[in-house]
Amino acid sequence: MPNHTCTAMLHGTGLIAAIVMTATYICRIFSLDQYGISTLSLSLLLGITLSNICSLPGSIQPAIHFSQQKLLRGGVILFGLHISIQQLLHVGAEAVAIDLIVMATLLIGGTWLGISVFGLKRDLAVMIASGSAICGAAAVIATEPVVRGESAHTSMAVASVVIFGSLAMLIYPLLYHLTGASPESFAIYTGSTVHEVAQVIAIGHGVDDNAAQTAVIVKMIRVMLLAPALLLISIWWHRNGHADKNNASPSPIPLFAVGFIAVVIINSIWTMPETLHRNLSMTGSQMLAAGMAALGLGTDIGQLKSLGTQPLWFAATLFFMLMAGGAMLTLI
């Protein structure tokens, strides 16, 4: 690799690392997790802000591409360290069935609504539906390599699920008091319908500690469904003729999803040394954040504006479907 290319990679990588470290520091100092704002979301926001107020050199593009592709995929694989099969067994078949119904309804019905009713591009509709159905921003950025979403589309999808996931933190505590549901039922409702893990934790602790634990476990089952969802999305994408060399993954089976499943299995059968587990989990989180920062650096606000308000109305519709449909399954 020529020296100037190496230097450009170092500069680009250094910029992305600085964005991630800044986002991590801000989230930690201001305890933003309790408000449903994660390092991933803030890294995206900082990247978008920097790219649109500064004239960045084109030489950093290789680092942006590397972070969006390689680091993002690696982060998704290591995300499996947060999940184990034992969690699935802990909550029982009913909670698993509810998660499956929610995910299938939002993913299939939501994608159809986005394309046919709201007139969204396929990649944007799929990413918003995935984020709503599974696990928020992490699901959006995991789906992006499968459908090769445009940068503006991916940023819009992340923004939409963050907005309505954060709104859930205001609405759900009111719903708990209005419905008179038991802590256990409301925990299952929260875990099966709220977008982000951090948001689930915040809402669950507003009920009680046991409810928070149950809600997180139910939520993590939805996260576990990320891998089979990616496989199904990829197969559908190829079978319906949406794949080409510029617009989809080269294989109907995304290898990083297989890696994710492998890590979940390893995490379930091997008690990893705590230090190793913590360091690998942290590395995975930083890789995801780097992918989000790179995504932000490649996003033009003008492109976001050109998408209009339809993506937000679509995300709002899915949010209502989550709240109403989840209530029918768990609270009524």
mmCIF file of C-alpha atoms in Angstrom:
data_model
loop_
_atom_site.group_PDB
_atom_site.id
_atom_site.type_symbol
_atom_site.label_atom_id
_atom_site.label_comp_id
_atom_site.label_asym_id
_atom_site.label_seq_id
_atom_site.Cartn_x
_atom_site.Cartn_y
_atom_site.Cartn_z
ATOM 1 C CA MET A 1 0.000 0.000 0.000
ATOM 2 C CA PRO A 2 1.528 3.392 -1.003
ATOM 3 C CA ASN A 3 2.618 5.712 1.799
ATOM 4 C CA HIS A 4 0.053 8.377 0.943
ATOM 5 C CA THR A 5 -2.728 5.779 1.103
ATOM 6 C CA CYS A 6 -1.519 4.581 4.507
ATOM 7 C CA THR A 7 -1.386 8.178 5.746
ATOM 8 C CA ALA A 8 -4.923 8.862 4.500
ATOM 9 C CA MET A 9 -6.183 5.695 6.207
ATOM 10 C CA LEU A 10 -4.524 6.764 9.452
ATOM 11 C CA HIS A 11 -6.045 10.247 9.247
ATOM 12 C CA GLY A 12 -9.510 8.885 8.482
ATOM 13 C CA THR A 13 -9.289 6.208 11.161
ATOM 14 C CA GLY A 14 -8.052 8.774 13.677
ATOM 15 C CA LEU A 15 -10.992 11.068 12.914
ATOM 16 C CA ILE A 16 -13.496 8.230 13.346
ATOM 17 C CA ALA A 17 -11.817 7.122 16.580
ATOM 18 C CA ALA A 18 -11.970 10.689 17.891
ATOM 19 C CA ILE A 19 -15.713 10.865 17.145
ATOM 20 C CA VAL A 20 -16.346 7.558 18.940
ATOM 21 C CA MET A 21 -14.269 8.579 21.973
ATOM 22 C CA THR A 22 -16.066 11.927 22.169
ATOM 23 C CA ALA A 23 -19.474 10.248 21.956
ATOM 24 C CA THR A 24 -18.481 7.689 24.594
ATOM 25 C CA TYR A 25 -17.228 10.429 26.923
ATOM 26 C CA ILE A 26 -20.354 12.576 26.517
ATOM 27 C CA CYS A 27 -22.673 9.610 27.104
ATOM 28 C CA ARG A 28 -20.752 8.617 30.227
ATOM 29 C CA ILE A 29 -20.467 12.113 31.737
ATOM 30 C CA PHE A 30 -24.119 13.015 31.200
ATOM 31 C CA SER A 31 -25.494 9.475 31.755
ATOM 32 C CA LEU A 32 -27.335 9.685 28.447
ATOM 33 C CA ASP A 33 -28.191 5.960 28.463
ATOM 34 C CA GLN A 34 -30.918 6.632 30.987
ATOM 35 C CA TYR A 35 -32.554 8.882 28.398
ATOM 36 C CA GLY A 36 -32.295 6.227 25.697
ATOM 37 C CA ILE A 37 -29.397 7.939 23.871
ATOM 38 C CA SER A 38 -26.573 5.494 23.183
ATOM 39 C CA THR A 39 -23.006 5.936 22.000
ATOM 40 C CA LEU A 40 -24.121 4.555 18.625
ATOM 41 C CA SER A 41 -26.743 7.261 18.108
ATOM 42 C CA LEU A 42 -24.463 10.043 19.308
ATOM 43 C CA SER A 43 -21.580 8.845 17.088
ATOM 44 C CA LEU A 44 -23.910 9.076 14.093
ATOM 45 C CA LEU A 45 -25.063 12.566 15.081
ATOM 46 C CA LEU A 46 -21.506 13.835 15.622
ATOM 47 C CA GLY A 47 -20.430 12.364 12.281
ATOM 48 C CA ILE A 48 -23.295 14.045 10.424
ATOM 49 C CA THR A 49 -22.625 17.358 12.158
ATOM 50 C CA LEU A 50 -18.899 17.296 11.398
ATOM 51 C CA SER A 51 -19.328 16.297 7.763
ATOM 52 C CA ASN A 52 -21.833 19.077 7.131
ATOM 53 C CA ILE A 53 -20.061 21.966 8.859
ATOM 54 C CA CYS A 54 -16.512 21.135 7.743
ATOM 55 C CA SER A 55 -14.956 20.486 4.364
ATOM 56 C CA LEU A 56 -13.453 17.044 4.879
ATOM 57 C CA PRO A 57 -10.728 15.793 2.501
ATOM 58 C CA GLY A 58 -11.706 13.080 0.064
ATOM 59 C CA SER A 59 -8.645 11.106 1.145
ATOM 60 C CA ILE A 60 -10.476 9.861 4.257
ATOM 61 C CA GLN A 61 -13.021 7.964 2.147
ATOM 62 C CA PRO A 62 -11.121 4.620 2.351
ATOM 63 C CA ALA A 63 -11.298 4.774 6.157
ATOM 64 C CA ILE A 64 -14.994 5.633 6.036
ATOM 65 C CA HIS A 65 -15.666 2.725 3.692
ATOM 66 C CA PHE A 66 -13.611 0.338 5.852
ATOM 67 C CA SER A 67 -15.490 1.366 9.001
ATOM 68 C CA GLN A 68 -18.923 1.144 7.336
ATOM 69 C CA GLN A 69 -18.210 -2.316 5.975
ATOM 70 C CA LYS A 70 -15.597 -4.285 7.946
ATOM 71 C CA LEU A 71 -15.870 -2.720 11.400
ATOM 72 C CA LEU A 72 -19.654 -2.648 11.294
ATOM 73 C CA ARG A 73 -19.858 -6.334 10.385
ATOM 74 C CA GLY A 74 -17.325 -7.241 13.050
ATOM 75 C CA GLY A 75 -19.321 -5.287 15.614
ATOM 76 C CA VAL A 76 -22.510 -7.150 14.711
ATOM 77 C CA ILE A 77 -20.712 -10.481 15.146
ATOM 78 C CA LEU A 78 -19.402 -9.521 18.612
ATOM 79 C CA PHE A 79 -22.867 -8.213 19.535
ATOM 80 C CA GLY A 80 -23.707 -11.878 20.019
ATOM 81 C CA LEU A 81 -21.740 -11.772 23.289
ATOM 82 C CA HIS A 82 -24.700 -9.955 24.871
ATOM 83 C CA ILE A 83 -27.012 -12.915 24.255
ATOM 84 C CA SER A 84 -27.259 -16.538 25.366
ATOM 85 C CA ILE A 85 -29.681 -19.387 24.763
ATOM 86 C CA GLN A 86 -30.196 -19.566 28.536
ATOM 87 C CA GLN A 87 -31.941 -16.178 28.391
ATOM 88 C CA LEU A 88 -34.453 -17.611 25.968
ATOM 89 C CA LEU A 89 -35.165 -20.550 28.275
ATOM 90 C CA HIS A 90 -35.552 -18.273 31.305
ATOM 91 C CA VAL A 91 -38.658 -16.392 30.163
ATOM 92 C CA GLY A 92 -40.571 -19.319 28.722
ATOM 93 C CA ALA A 93 -42.406 -20.124 25.523
ATOM 94 C CA GLU A 94 -45.096 -17.427 25.853
ATOM 95 C CA ALA A 95 -42.648 -14.531 25.817
ATOM 96 C CA VAL A 96 -40.736 -16.103 22.922
ATOM 97 C CA ALA A 97 -43.996 -16.508 20.965
ATOM 98 C CA ILE A 98 -44.907 -12.853 21.596
ATOM 99 C CA ASP A 99 -41.494 -11.709 20.377
ATOM 100 C CA LEU A 100 -41.836 -13.825 17.243
ATOM 101 C CA ILE A 101 -45.291 -12.428 16.477
ATOM 102 C CA VAL A 102 -44.131 -8.841 17.011
ATOM 103 C CA MET A 103 -41.031 -9.283 14.880
ATOM 104 C CA ALA A 104 -42.800 -11.080 12.025
ATOM 105 C CA THR A 105 -45.692 -8.602 11.941
ATOM 106 C CA LEU A 106 -43.501 -5.505 11.973
ATOM 107 C CA LEU A 107 -40.920 -6.875 9.585
ATOM 108 C CA ILE A 108 -43.291 -8.293 6.966
ATOM 109 C CA GLY A 109 -46.282 -5.988 7.365
ATOM 110 C CA GLY A 110 -44.103 -2.970 8.046
ATOM 111 C CA THR A 111 -41.976 -3.454 4.950
ATOM 112 C CA TRP A 112 -45.122 -3.786 2.813
ATOM 113 C CA LEU A 113 -46.576 -0.616 4.340
ATOM 114 C CA GLY A 114 -43.375 1.329 3.801
ATOM 115 C CA ILE A 115 -43.119 0.394 0.140
ATOM 116 C CA SER A 116 -46.769 0.230 -0.930
ATOM 117 C CA VAL A 117 -48.453 2.864 1.264
ATOM 118 C CA PHE A 118 -45.708 5.354 2.124
ATOM 119 C CA GLY A 119 -43.868 5.012 -1.182
ATOM 120 C CA LEU A 120 -40.429 4.524 0.360
ATOM 121 C CA LYS A 121 -37.448 2.974 -1.396
ATOM 122 C CA ARG A 122 -37.108 -0.709 -0.538
ATOM 123 C CA ASP A 123 -33.858 -0.397 1.392
ATOM 124 C CA LEU A 124 -35.239 2.436 3.554
ATOM 125 C CA ALA A 125 -38.505 0.611 4.278
ATOM 126 C CA VAL A 126 -36.671 -2.584 5.250
ATOM 127 C CA MET A 127 -34.212 -0.783 7.540
ATOM 128 C CA ILE A 128 -36.908 1.183 9.402
ATOM 129 C CA ALA A 129 -39.021 -1.964 9.754
ATOM 130 C CA SER A 130 -36.007 -3.926 11.043
ATOM 131 C CA GLY A 131 -35.110 -1.250 13.564
ATOM 132 C CA SER A 132 -38.669 -1.124 14.860
ATOM 133 C CA ALA A 133 -39.177 -4.895 14.884
ATOM 134 C CA ILE A 134 -35.907 -6.027 16.414
ATOM 135 C CA CYS A 135 -33.460 -3.778 18.250
ATOM 136 C CA GLY A 136 -33.395 -0.185 17.066
ATOM 137 C CA ALA A 137 -30.218 1.334 15.660
ATOM 138 C CA ALA A 138 -28.226 -1.908 15.955
ATOM 139 C CA ALA A 139 -30.756 -3.701 13.722
ATOM 140 C CA VAL A 140 -30.685 -0.871 11.182
ATOM 141 C CA ILE A 141 -26.919 -0.954 10.811
ATOM 142 C CA ALA A 142 -26.934 -4.766 10.731
ATOM 143 C CA THR A 143 -29.530 -4.730 7.932
ATOM 144 C CA GLU A 144 -27.703 -2.083 5.880
ATOM 145 C CA PRO A 145 -25.022 -4.435 4.484
ATOM 146 C CA VAL A 146 -27.717 -6.907 3.387
ATOM 147 C CA VAL A 147 -29.690 -4.334 1.361
ATOM 148 C CA ARG A 148 -26.743 -1.979 0.782
ATOM 149 C CA GLY A 149 -28.737 1.005 1.937
ATOM 150 C CA GLU A 150 -27.743 4.480 0.858
ATOM 151 C CA SER A 151 -26.004 6.529 3.571
ATOM 152 C CA ALA A 152 -28.863 9.023 3.794
ATOM 153 C CA HIS A 153 -31.404 6.210 3.992
ATOM 154 C CA THR A 154 -29.483 4.466 6.777
ATOM 155 C CA SER A 155 -29.095 7.688 8.753
ATOM 156 C CA MET A 156 -32.817 8.443 8.380
ATOM 157 C CA ALA A 157 -33.705 4.909 9.508
ATOM 158 C CA VAL A 158 -31.510 5.223 12.599
ATOM 159 C CA ALA A 159 -32.908 8.664 13.412
ATOM 160 C CA SER A 160 -36.508 7.456 13.120
ATOM 161 C CA VAL A 161 -36.113 4.507 15.488
ATOM 162 C CA VAL A 162 -34.157 6.632 17.986
ATOM 163 C CA ILE A 163 -36.880 9.314 17.975
ATOM 164 C CA PHE A 164 -39.773 6.948 18.590
ATOM 165 C CA GLY A 165 -37.828 4.724 20.943
ATOM 166 C CA SER A 166 -37.090 7.799 23.036
ATOM 167 C CA LEU A 167 -40.750 8.804 22.867
ATOM 168 C CA ALA A 168 -41.610 5.404 24.354
ATOM 169 C CA MET A 169 -39.677 6.391 27.481
ATOM 170 C CA LEU A 170 -42.194 9.191 28.044
ATOM 171 C CA ILE A 171 -45.340 7.267 27.100
ATOM 172 C CA TYR A 172 -44.782 3.835 28.662
ATOM 173 C CA PRO A 173 -44.609 4.961 32.316
ATOM 174 C CA LEU A 174 -48.006 6.617 31.795
ATOM 175 C CA LEU A 175 -49.361 3.456 30.178
ATOM 176 C CA TYR A 176 -48.224 1.389 33.169
ATOM 177 C CA HIS A 177 -50.330 3.487 35.537
ATOM 178 C CA LEU A 178 -53.282 3.804 33.172
ATOM 179 C CA THR A 179 -53.547 0.102 32.336
ATOM 180 C CA GLY A 180 -53.098 -1.193 35.873
ATOM 181 C CA ALA A 181 -51.074 -4.095 34.468
ATOM 182 C CA SER A 182 -49.005 -6.329 36.714
ATOM 183 C CA PRO A 183 -45.254 -5.594 36.783
ATOM 184 C CA GLU A 184 -44.543 -8.954 35.100
ATOM 185 C CA SER A 185 -47.016 -8.366 32.251
ATOM 186 C CA PHE A 186 -45.847 -4.822 31.683
ATOM 187 C CA ALA A 187 -42.217 -5.989 31.661
ATOM 188 C CA ILE A 188 -43.005 -8.466 28.875
ATOM 189 C CA TYR A 189 -44.914 -5.721 27.030
ATOM 190 C CA THR A 190 -41.959 -3.351 27.332
ATOM 191 C CA GLY A 191 -39.342 -5.875 26.271
ATOM 192 C CA SER A 192 -41.357 -7.010 23.263
ATOM 193 C CA THR A 193 -42.240 -3.557 21.895
ATOM 194 C CA VAL A 194 -39.623 -0.900 22.807
ATOM 195 C CA HIS A 195 -36.849 -0.257 20.287
ATOM 196 C CA GLU A 196 -33.512 -0.015 22.167
ATOM 197 C CA VAL A 197 -32.093 -2.050 25.060
ATOM 198 C CA ALA A 198 -31.175 1.126 26.966
ATOM 199 C CA GLN A 199 -34.741 2.379 26.639
ATOM 200 C CA VAL A 200 -36.102 -0.941 27.922
ATOM 201 C CA ILE A 201 -33.815 -0.755 30.955
ATOM 202 C CA ALA A 202 -34.910 2.794 31.759
ATOM 203 C CA ILE A 203 -38.631 1.954 31.483
ATOM 204 C CA GLY A 204 -38.262 -1.324 33.401
ATOM 205 C CA HIS A 205 -36.534 0.322 36.349
ATOM 206 C CA GLY A 206 -39.459 2.737 36.529
ATOM 207 C CA VAL A 207 -41.622 -0.264 37.441
ATOM 208 C CA ASP A 208 -39.268 -2.255 39.704
ATOM 209 C CA ASP A 209 -35.942 -4.091 39.515
ATOM 210 C CA ASN A 210 -37.493 -7.493 38.825
ATOM 211 C CA ALA A 211 -39.576 -6.026 36.024
ATOM 212 C CA ALA A 212 -36.461 -4.427 34.566
ATOM 213 C CA GLN A 213 -34.686 -7.777 34.509
ATOM 214 C CA THR A 214 -37.621 -9.543 32.842
ATOM 215 C CA ALA A 215 -38.023 -6.730 30.299
ATOM 216 C CA VAL A 216 -34.352 -6.890 29.338
ATOM 217 C CA ILE A 217 -34.439 -10.674 28.897
ATOM 218 C CA VAL A 218 -37.535 -10.430 26.671
ATOM 219 C CA LYS A 219 -35.800 -7.668 24.732
ATOM 220 C CA MET A 220 -32.644 -9.743 24.308
ATOM 221 C CA ILE A 221 -34.719 -12.534 22.767
ATOM 222 C CA ARG A 222 -35.773 -10.012 20.114
ATOM 223 C CA VAL A 223 -32.098 -9.176 19.662
ATOM 224 C CA MET A 224 -31.358 -12.894 19.268
ATOM 225 C CA LEU A 225 -33.871 -12.974 16.413
ATOM 226 C CA LEU A 226 -31.668 -10.505 14.518
ATOM 227 C CA ALA A 227 -29.629 -13.266 12.867
ATOM 228 C CA PRO A 228 -32.522 -15.318 11.425
ATOM 229 C CA ALA A 229 -34.206 -12.065 10.392
ATOM 230 C CA LEU A 230 -31.099 -11.034 8.443
ATOM 231 C CA LEU A 231 -30.974 -14.421 6.738
ATOM 232 C CA LEU A 232 -34.641 -14.180 5.713
ATOM 233 C CA ILE A 233 -34.290 -10.570 4.525
ATOM 234 C CA SER A 234 -31.266 -11.517 2.433
ATOM 235 C CA ILE A 235 -33.023 -14.498 0.828
ATOM 236 C CA TRP A 236 -36.128 -12.376 0.089
ATOM 237 C CA TRP A 237 -33.976 -9.576 -1.322
ATOM 238 C CA HIS A 238 -32.285 -11.921 -3.775
ATOM 239 C CA ARG A 239 -35.333 -13.954 -4.752
ATOM 240 C CA ASN A 240 -37.322 -10.828 -5.636
ATOM 241 C CA GLY A 241 -34.629 -9.586 -7.969
ATOM 242 C CA HIS A 242 -33.474 -6.632 -5.888
ATOM 243 C CA ALA A 243 -29.878 -7.807 -5.780
ATOM 244 C CA ASP A 244 -27.212 -6.609 -8.121
ATOM 245 C CA LYS A 245 -23.529 -5.983 -7.751
ATOM 246 C CA ASN A 246 -24.100 -2.403 -6.628
ATOM 247 C CA ASN A 247 -27.144 -2.866 -4.436
ATOM 248 C CA ALA A 248 -26.912 -6.005 -2.334
ATOM 249 C CA SER A 249 -24.643 -8.448 -0.608
ATOM 250 C CA PRO A 250 -23.035 -10.933 -3.021
ATOM 251 C CA SER A 251 -24.457 -13.947 -1.201
ATOM 252 C CA PRO A 252 -28.029 -14.615 -0.044
ATOM 253 C CA ILE A 253 -26.530 -15.767 3.264
ATOM 254 C CA PRO A 254 -24.655 -12.856 4.920
ATOM 255 C CA LEU A 255 -21.576 -14.360 6.564
ATOM 256 C CA PHE A 256 -21.557 -11.855 9.411
ATOM 257 C CA ALA A 257 -25.023 -13.104 10.454
ATOM 258 C CA VAL A 258 -23.612 -16.643 10.598
ATOM 259 C CA GLY A 259 -20.776 -15.262 12.726
ATOM 260 C CA PHE A 260 -23.306 -13.622 15.022
ATOM 261 C CA ILE A 261 -25.085 -16.960 15.539
ATOM 262 C CA ALA A 262 -21.749 -18.689 16.186
ATOM 263 C CA VAL A 263 -20.832 -16.155 18.873
ATOM 264 C CA VAL A 264 -24.241 -16.577 20.560
ATOM 265 C CA ILE A 265 -23.689 -20.349 20.661
ATOM 266 C CA ILE A 266 -20.154 -19.955 22.029
ATOM 267 C CA ASN A 267 -21.426 -17.514 24.646
ATOM 268 C CA SER A 268 -24.095 -20.045 25.638
ATOM 269 C CA ILE A 269 -21.874 -23.110 26.058
ATOM 270 C CA TRP A 270 -18.596 -21.587 27.257
ATOM 271 C CA THR A 271 -18.162 -19.532 30.408
ATOM 272 C CA MET A 272 -15.673 -17.038 29.059
ATOM 273 C CA PRO A 273 -13.272 -15.356 31.522
ATOM 274 C CA GLU A 274 -14.972 -12.173 32.695
ATOM 275 C CA THR A 275 -12.151 -9.883 31.596
ATOM 276 C CA LEU A 276 -12.044 -11.397 28.108
ATOM 277 C CA HIS A 277 -15.838 -11.216 27.765
ATOM 278 C CA ARG A 278 -15.917 -7.592 28.906
ATOM 279 C CA ASN A 279 -13.063 -6.553 26.593
ATOM 280 C CA LEU A 280 -14.548 -8.304 23.566
ATOM 281 C CA SER A 281 -17.994 -6.828 24.259
ATOM 282 C CA MET A 282 -16.471 -3.373 24.578
ATOM 283 C CA THR A 283 -14.526 -3.880 21.338
ATOM 284 C CA GLY A 284 -17.708 -4.896 19.537
ATOM 285 C CA SER A 285 -19.539 -1.824 20.838
ATOM 286 C CA GLN A 286 -16.711 0.445 19.702
ATOM 287 C CA MET A 287 -16.688 -1.183 16.257
ATOM 288 C CA LEU A 288 -20.425 -0.555 15.894
ATOM 289 C CA ALA A 289 -19.940 3.043 17.023
ATOM 290 C CA ALA A 290 -17.129 3.472 14.477
ATOM 291 C CA GLY A 291 -19.469 2.221 11.760
ATOM 292 C CA MET A 292 -22.091 4.742 12.878
ATOM 293 C CA ALA A 293 -19.543 7.586 12.932
ATOM 294 C CA ALA A 294 -18.415 6.668 9.419
ATOM 295 C CA LEU A 295 -22.029 6.534 8.303
ATOM 296 C CA GLY A 296 -22.527 10.038 9.667
ATOM 297 C CA LEU A 297 -19.411 11.308 7.896
ATOM 298 C CA GLY A 298 -20.843 10.009 4.625
ATOM 299 C CA THR A 299 -24.265 11.605 5.084
ATOM 300 C CA ASP A 300 -25.327 14.870 3.474
ATOM 301 C CA ILE A 301 -28.062 16.720 5.365
ATOM 302 C CA GLY A 302 -29.418 17.870 2.016
ATOM 303 C CA GLN A 303 -30.037 14.222 1.124
ATOM 304 C CA LEU A 304 -31.879 13.702 4.410
ATOM 305 C CA LYS A 305 -34.093 16.711 3.705
ATOM 306 C CA SER A 306 -34.858 15.413 0.232
ATOM 307 C CA LEU A 307 -36.426 12.289 1.775
ATOM 308 C CA GLY A 308 -39.199 14.423 3.251
ATOM 309 C CA THR A 309 -41.377 13.454 6.200
ATOM 310 C CA GLN A 310 -42.707 10.155 4.836
ATOM 311 C CA PRO A 311 -40.050 8.028 6.605
ATOM 312 C CA LEU A 312 -40.974 9.620 9.938
ATOM 313 C CA TRP A 313 -44.695 9.061 9.373
ATOM 314 C CA PHE A 314 -43.893 5.455 8.511
ATOM 315 C CA ALA A 315 -41.832 5.031 11.698
ATOM 316 C CA ALA A 316 -44.665 6.636 13.697
ATOM 317 C CA THR A 317 -47.126 4.117 12.214
ATOM 318 C CA LEU A 318 -44.865 1.227 13.220
ATOM 319 C CA PHE A 319 -44.527 2.724 16.711
ATOM 320 C CA PHE A 320 -48.320 2.766 17.065
ATOM 321 C CA MET A 321 -48.494 -0.814 15.790
ATOM 322 C CA LEU A 322 -45.966 -1.852 18.428
ATOM 323 C CA MET A 323 -47.847 -0.179 21.243
ATOM 324 C CA ALA A 324 -51.349 -1.316 20.215
ATOM 325 C CA GLY A 325 -50.444 -4.783 18.999
ATOM 326 C CA GLY A 326 -48.169 -5.472 21.966
ATOM 327 C CA ALA A 327 -50.916 -4.398 24.372
ATOM 328 C CA MET A 328 -53.363 -6.828 22.780
ATOM 329 C CA LEU A 329 -50.848 -9.659 23.126
ATOM 330 C CA THR A 330 -49.659 -8.983 26.676
ATOM 331 C CA LEU A 331 -51.977 -6.636 28.594
ATOM 332 C CA ILE A 332 -55.518 -7.518 27.476
#
